Short mmCIF file of C-alpha atoms in Angstrom, two decimals:
data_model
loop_
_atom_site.label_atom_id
_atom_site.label_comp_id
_atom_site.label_asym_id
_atom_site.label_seq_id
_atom_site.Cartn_x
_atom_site.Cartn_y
_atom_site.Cartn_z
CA UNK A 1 -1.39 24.63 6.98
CA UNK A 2 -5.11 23.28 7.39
CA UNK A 3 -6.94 23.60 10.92
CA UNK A 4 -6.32 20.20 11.43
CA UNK A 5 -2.57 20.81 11.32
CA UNK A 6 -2.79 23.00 13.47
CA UNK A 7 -4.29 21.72 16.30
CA UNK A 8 -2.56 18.33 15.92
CA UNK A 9 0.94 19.66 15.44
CA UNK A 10 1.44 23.04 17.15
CA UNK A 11 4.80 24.09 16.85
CA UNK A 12 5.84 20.47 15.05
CA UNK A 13 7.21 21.12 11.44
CA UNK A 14 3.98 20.35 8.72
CA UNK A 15 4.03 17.31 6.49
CA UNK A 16 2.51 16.43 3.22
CA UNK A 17 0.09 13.48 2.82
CA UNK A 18 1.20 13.38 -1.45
CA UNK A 19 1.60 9.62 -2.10
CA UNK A 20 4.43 10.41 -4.15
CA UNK A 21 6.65 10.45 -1.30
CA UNK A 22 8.94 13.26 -2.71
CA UNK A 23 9.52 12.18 -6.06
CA UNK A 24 8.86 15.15 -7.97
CA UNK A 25 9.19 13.95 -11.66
CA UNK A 26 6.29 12.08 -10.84
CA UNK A 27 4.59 14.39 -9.56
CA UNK A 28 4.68 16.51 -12.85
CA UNK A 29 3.75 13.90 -15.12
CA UNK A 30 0.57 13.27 -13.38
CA UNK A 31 -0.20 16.70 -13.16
CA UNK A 32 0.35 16.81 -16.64
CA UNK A 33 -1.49 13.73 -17.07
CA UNK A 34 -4.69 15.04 -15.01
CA UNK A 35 -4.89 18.92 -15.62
CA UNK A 36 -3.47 18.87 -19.79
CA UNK A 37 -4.58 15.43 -20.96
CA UNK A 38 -0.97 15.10 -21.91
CA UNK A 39 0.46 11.25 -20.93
CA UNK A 40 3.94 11.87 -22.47
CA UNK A 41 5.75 12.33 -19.62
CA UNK A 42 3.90 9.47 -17.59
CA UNK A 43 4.83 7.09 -20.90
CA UNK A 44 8.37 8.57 -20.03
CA UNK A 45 8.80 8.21 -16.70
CA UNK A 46 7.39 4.68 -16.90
CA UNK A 47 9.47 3.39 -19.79
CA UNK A 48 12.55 5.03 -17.85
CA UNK A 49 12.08 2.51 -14.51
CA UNK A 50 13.08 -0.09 -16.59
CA UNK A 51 13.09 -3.22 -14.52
CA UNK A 52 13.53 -1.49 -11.34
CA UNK A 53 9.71 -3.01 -10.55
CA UNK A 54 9.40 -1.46 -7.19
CA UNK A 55 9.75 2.19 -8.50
CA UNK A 56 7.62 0.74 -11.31
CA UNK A 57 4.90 0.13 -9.55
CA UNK A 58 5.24 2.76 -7.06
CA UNK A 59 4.62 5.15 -10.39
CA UNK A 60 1.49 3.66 -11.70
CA UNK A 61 -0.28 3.56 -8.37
CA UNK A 62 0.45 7.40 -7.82
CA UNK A 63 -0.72 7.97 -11.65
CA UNK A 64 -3.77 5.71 -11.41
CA UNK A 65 -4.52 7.18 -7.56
CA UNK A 66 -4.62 11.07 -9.81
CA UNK A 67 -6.04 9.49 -13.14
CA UNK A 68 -8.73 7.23 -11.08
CA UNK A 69 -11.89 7.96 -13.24
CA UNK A 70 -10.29 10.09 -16.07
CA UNK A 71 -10.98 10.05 -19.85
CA UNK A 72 -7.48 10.40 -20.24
CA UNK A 73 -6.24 7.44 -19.38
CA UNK A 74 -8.59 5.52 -21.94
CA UNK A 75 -7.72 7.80 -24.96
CA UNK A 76 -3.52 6.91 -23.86
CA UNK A 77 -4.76 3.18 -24.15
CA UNK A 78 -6.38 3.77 -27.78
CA UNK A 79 -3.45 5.84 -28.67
CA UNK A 80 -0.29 3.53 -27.46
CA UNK A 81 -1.52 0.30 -28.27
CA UNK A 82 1.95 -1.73 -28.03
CA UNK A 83 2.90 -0.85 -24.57
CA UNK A 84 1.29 -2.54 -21.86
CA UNK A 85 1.93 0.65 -19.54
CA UNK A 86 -1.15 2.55 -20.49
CA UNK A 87 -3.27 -0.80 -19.78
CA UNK A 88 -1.47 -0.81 -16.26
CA UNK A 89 -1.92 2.20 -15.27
CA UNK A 90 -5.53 1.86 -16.38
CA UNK A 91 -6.25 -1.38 -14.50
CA UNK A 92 -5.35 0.26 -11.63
CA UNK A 93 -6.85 2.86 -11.66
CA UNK A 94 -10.34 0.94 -12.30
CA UNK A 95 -9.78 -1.14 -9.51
CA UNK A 96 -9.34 2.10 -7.32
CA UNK A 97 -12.70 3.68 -8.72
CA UNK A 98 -14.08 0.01 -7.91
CA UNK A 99 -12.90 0.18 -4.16
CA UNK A 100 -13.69 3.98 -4.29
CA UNK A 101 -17.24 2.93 -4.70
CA UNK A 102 -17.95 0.71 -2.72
CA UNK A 103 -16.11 2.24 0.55
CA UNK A 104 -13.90 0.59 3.29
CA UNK A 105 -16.85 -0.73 5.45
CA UNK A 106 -17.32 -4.33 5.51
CA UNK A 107 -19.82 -5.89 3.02
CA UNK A 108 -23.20 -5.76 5.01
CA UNK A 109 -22.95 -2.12 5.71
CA UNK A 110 -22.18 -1.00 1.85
CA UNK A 111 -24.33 0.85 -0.04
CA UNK A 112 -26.73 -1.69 -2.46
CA UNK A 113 -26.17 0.60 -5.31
CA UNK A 114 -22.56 0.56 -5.08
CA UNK A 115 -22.14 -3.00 -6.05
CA UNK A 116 -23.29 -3.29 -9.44
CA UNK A 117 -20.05 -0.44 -9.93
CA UNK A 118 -17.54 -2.21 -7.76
CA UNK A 119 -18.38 -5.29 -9.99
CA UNK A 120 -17.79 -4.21 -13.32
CA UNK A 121 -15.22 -2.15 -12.45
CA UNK A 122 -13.06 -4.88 -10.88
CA UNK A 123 -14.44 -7.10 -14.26
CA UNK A 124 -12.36 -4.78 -16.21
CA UNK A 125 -9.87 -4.25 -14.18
CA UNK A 126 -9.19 -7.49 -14.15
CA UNK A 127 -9.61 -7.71 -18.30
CA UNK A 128 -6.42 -4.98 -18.70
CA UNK A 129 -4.54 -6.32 -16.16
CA UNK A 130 -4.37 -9.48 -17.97
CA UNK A 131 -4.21 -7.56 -21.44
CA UNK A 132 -0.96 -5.82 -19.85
CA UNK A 133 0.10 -9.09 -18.39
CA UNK A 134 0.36 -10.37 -22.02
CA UNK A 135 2.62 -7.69 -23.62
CA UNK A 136 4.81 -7.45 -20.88
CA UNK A 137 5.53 -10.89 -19.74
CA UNK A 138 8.45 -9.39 -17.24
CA UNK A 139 6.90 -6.89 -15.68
CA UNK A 140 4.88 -8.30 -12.10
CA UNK A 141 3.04 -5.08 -12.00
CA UNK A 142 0.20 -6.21 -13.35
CA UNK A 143 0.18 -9.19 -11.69
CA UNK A 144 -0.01 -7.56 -8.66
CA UNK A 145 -3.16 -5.27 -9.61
CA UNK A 146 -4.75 -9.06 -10.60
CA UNK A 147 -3.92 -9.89 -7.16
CA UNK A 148 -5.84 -7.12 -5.56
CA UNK A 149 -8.92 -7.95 -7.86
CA UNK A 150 -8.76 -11.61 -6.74
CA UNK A 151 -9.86 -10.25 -3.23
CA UNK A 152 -12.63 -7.82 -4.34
CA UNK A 153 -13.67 -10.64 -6.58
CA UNK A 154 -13.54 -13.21 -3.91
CA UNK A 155 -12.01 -16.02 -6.79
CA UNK A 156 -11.20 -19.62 -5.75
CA UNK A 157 -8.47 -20.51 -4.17
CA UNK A 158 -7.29 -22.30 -7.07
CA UNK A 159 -7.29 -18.81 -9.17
CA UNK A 160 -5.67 -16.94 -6.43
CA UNK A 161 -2.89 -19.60 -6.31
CA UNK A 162 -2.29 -19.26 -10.05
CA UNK A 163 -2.42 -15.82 -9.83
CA UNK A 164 -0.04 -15.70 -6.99
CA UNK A 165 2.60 -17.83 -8.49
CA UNK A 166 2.52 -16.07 -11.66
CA UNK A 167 3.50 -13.09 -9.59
CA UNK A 168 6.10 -14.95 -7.69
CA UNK A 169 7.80 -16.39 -10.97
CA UNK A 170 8.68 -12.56 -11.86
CA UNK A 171 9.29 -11.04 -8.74
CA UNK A 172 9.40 -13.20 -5.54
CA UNK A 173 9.67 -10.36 -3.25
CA UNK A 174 7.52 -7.59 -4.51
CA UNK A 175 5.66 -5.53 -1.79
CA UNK A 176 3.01 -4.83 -3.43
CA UNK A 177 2.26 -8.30 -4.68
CA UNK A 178 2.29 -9.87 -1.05
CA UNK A 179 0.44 -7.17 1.06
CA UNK A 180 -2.49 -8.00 -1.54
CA UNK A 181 -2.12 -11.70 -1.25
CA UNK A 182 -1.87 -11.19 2.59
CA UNK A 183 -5.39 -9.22 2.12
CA UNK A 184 -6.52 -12.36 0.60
CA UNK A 185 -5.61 -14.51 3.00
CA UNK A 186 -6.55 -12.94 5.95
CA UNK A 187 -9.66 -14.50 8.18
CA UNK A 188 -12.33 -11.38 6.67
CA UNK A 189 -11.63 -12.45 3.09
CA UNK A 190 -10.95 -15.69 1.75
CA UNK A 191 -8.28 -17.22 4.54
CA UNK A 192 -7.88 -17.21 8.38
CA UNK A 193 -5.80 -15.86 11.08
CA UNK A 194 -3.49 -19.07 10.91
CA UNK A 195 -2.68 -18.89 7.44
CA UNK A 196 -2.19 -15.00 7.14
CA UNK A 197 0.43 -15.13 9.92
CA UNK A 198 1.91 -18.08 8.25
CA UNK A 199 1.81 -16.64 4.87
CA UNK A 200 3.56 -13.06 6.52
CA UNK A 201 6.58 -14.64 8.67
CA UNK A 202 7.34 -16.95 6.02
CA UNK A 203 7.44 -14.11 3.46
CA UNK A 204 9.32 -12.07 6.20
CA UNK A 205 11.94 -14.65 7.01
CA UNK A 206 12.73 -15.54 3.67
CA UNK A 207 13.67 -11.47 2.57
CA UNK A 208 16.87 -10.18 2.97
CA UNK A 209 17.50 -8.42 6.00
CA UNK A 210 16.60 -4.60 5.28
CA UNK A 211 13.70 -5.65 2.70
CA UNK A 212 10.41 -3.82 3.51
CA UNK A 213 8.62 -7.68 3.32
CA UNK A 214 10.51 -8.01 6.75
CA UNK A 215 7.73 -5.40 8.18
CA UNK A 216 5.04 -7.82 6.63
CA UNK A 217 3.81 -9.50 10.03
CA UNK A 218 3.13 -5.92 11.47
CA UNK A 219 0.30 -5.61 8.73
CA UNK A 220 -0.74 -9.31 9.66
CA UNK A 221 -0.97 -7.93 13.28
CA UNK A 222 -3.43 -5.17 12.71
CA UNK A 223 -5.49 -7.46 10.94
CA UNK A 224 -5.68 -9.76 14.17
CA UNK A 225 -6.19 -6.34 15.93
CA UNK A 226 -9.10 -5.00 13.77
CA UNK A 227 -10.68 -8.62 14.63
CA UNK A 228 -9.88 -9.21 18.09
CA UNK A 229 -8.35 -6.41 20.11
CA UNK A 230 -5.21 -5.47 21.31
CA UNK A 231 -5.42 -9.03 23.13
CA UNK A 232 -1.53 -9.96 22.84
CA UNK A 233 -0.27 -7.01 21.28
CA UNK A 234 3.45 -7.09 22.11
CA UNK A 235 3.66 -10.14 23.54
CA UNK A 236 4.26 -13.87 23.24
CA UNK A 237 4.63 -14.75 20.02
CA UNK A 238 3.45 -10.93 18.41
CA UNK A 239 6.25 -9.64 20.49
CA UNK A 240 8.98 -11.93 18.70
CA UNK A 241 7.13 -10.23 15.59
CA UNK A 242 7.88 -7.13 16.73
CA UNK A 243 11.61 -8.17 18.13
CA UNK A 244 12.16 -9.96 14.61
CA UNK A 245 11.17 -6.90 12.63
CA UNK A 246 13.42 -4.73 15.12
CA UNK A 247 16.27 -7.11 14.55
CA UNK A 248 16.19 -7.27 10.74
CA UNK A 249 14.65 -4.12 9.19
CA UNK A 250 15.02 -0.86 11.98
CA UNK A 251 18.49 -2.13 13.29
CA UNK A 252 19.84 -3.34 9.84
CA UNK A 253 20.39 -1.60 6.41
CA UNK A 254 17.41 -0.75 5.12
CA UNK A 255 16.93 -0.89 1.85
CA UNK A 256 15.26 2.32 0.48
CA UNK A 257 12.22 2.17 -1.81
CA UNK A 258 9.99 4.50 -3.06
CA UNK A 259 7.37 3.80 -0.35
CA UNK A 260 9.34 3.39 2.76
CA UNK A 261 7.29 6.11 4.27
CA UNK A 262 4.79 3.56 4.49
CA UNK A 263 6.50 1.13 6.35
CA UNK A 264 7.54 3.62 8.83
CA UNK A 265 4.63 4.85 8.86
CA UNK A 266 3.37 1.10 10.08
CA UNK A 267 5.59 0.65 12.88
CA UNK A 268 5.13 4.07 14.25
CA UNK A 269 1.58 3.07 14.77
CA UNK A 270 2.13 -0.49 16.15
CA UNK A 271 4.63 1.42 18.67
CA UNK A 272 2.29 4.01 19.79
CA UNK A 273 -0.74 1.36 20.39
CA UNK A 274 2.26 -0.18 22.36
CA UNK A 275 2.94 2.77 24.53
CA UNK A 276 6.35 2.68 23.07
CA UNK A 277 6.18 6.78 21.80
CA UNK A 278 10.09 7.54 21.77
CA UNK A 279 10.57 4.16 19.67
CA UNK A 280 7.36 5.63 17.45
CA UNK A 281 9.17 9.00 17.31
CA UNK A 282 12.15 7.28 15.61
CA UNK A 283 9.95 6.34 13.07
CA UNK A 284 7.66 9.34 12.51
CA UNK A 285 11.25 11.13 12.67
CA UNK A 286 12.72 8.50 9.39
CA UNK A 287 9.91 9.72 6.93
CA UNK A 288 10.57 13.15 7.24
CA UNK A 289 7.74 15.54 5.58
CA UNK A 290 6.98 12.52 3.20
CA UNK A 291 3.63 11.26 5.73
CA UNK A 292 1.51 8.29 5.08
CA UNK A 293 -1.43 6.65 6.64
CA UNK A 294 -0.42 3.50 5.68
CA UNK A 295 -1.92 1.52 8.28
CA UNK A 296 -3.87 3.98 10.19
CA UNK A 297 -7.38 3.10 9.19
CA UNK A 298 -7.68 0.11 11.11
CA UNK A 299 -7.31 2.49 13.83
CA UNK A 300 -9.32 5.64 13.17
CA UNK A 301 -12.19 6.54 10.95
CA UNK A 302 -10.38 9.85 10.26
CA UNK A 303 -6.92 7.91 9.49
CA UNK A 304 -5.01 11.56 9.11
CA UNK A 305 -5.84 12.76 11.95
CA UNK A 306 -5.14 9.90 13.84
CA UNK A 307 -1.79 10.19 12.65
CA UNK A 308 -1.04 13.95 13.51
CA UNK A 309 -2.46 13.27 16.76
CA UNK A 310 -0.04 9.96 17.11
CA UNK A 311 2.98 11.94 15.52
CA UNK A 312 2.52 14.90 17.85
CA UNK A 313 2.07 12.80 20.73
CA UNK A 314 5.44 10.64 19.75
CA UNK A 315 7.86 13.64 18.90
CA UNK A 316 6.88 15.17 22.12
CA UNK A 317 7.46 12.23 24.32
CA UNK A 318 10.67 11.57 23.06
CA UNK A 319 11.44 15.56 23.37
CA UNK A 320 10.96 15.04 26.87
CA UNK A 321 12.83 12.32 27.60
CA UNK A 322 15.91 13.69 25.87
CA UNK A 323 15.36 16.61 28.47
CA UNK A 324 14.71 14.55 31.35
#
């Protein structure tokens, strides 16, 4: 256990920040991948999701996250020229070395010498993803990694739109697809405040109850919080938000994906900036040793941190109301 665990936990069981979330085939293959040059099992494991997209695409952003940057995932490109996987993964993981580069802060504080590598990155990012696009024209994966370039690349409106719908015409409701478009949107890139929210209850509303797009207006919220405050924060109409979410995610069915940590890991924040710890706890509680600081940057410069802190904090509020 690291220092930081430590102090942030105390006698709290650890938990493991591995975006894989507990899936431990995946795991292997992109140790395999990274430390033995050996993309067998990665072509495997891909070719076994089938058209299960959301495990799909939670597999190629853990391999691209490991591969970001690696020869390796070039020479499984060269070498498996049919399968659009390799490209996938690859796109990805270019767009990650892109972003990687070029940092979180906003545009006037990044580094001058960081652009001309955030550029051509993206530029080929964007060149695979619609390579893989091509030989796979089921599969919304790569539609969604075009998606996330569109906002790096600050395209037209009319590009995003095509881009967007393309997406939609596979897979209407895929997570990954409409956090990025919601990126898009949002009043710091290429949108405003009016038509992110818009964009996120509509989304939100039109999911089946249990679907992790029901969470989407929390992200939308922490967006209007990184820009204006907690001005409104559980209230008005951000409080139906919140009510809505409670109603038809945490109190229904949920449906389990291969990222749900991250989802929990959203509303545990939102709760604790609310004061609401015990509800937090609940949440912190649902993902287990499987962490994630989905959503914790727009909080903290030290995002895990922030998130030990908040879990500690949570679990032991709701320990001592249970004894009160």
């Amino acid at each position: 256990m690291t220092a930081l665990n430590r102090l942030s936990l105390g006698f709290l069981p650890s938990v493991s920040f591995d975006q894989a979330y507990g899936d431990q085939e995946l795991r292997a293959a992109a140790n395999r991948l990274v430390k033995h040059g050996d993309w067998g099992p990665a072509r495997d494991l891909l070719l076994a999701s089938g058209s299960d997209w959301a495990l799909k695409d939670h597999r190629v952003q853990y391999l691209s996250l490991r591969a970001a940057g690696k020869p390796v995932l070039r020479e499984w490109a060269e070498v498996d020229r049919e399968s659009s996987d390799p490209l996938t993964v690859l796109s990805r993981a270019e767009v990650i070395r892109g972003w990687t580069a070029r940092g979180a802060k906003r545009a006037k504080y990044v580094r001058k010498d960081a652009w001309p590598t955030f550029f051509s990155a993206l530029a080929h990012a964007d060149d695979l993803a619609a390579q893989a696009s091509e030989r796979a024209p089921l599969d919304p994966t790569p539609l969604a990694t075009a998606l996330h370039i569109a906002r790096g690349l600050s395209v037209s409106r009319r590009e995003f739109d095509a881009r967007w719908e393309a997406l939609a015409a596979r897979d209407p409701l895929h997570r990954t697809g409409h956090r990025h478009a919601l990126q898009y949107l949002c009043a710091k890139w290429s949108g405003s405040h009016k038509e992110m929210f818009r964009f996120a209850r509509n989304a939100a509303e039109q999911a089946p109850a249990g679907h992790p797009l029901v969470v989407l207006p929390m992200v939308a919220q922490l967006e209007m919080r990184l820009a204006k405050g907690n001005t409104g924060m559980g209230s008005g109409r951000f409080g139906m938000d919140l009510a809505r979410v409670r109603e038809r995610w945490s109190e229904a069915e949920r449906q389990q994906h291969p990222r749900i940590a991250e989802d929990h890991a959203l509303l545990a924040l939102y709760l604790s900036l609310l004061g609401r710890r015990p509800e937090a706890a609940a949440h912190f509680r649902a993902m287990g040793r499987h962490a994630s600081t989905e959503g914790w940057v727009y909080t903290s410069l030290v995002p895990r941190g922030a998130f030990l802190m908040g879990r500690a904090a949570a679990l032991r509020s709701a320990d001592g109301n249970q004894r009160s």
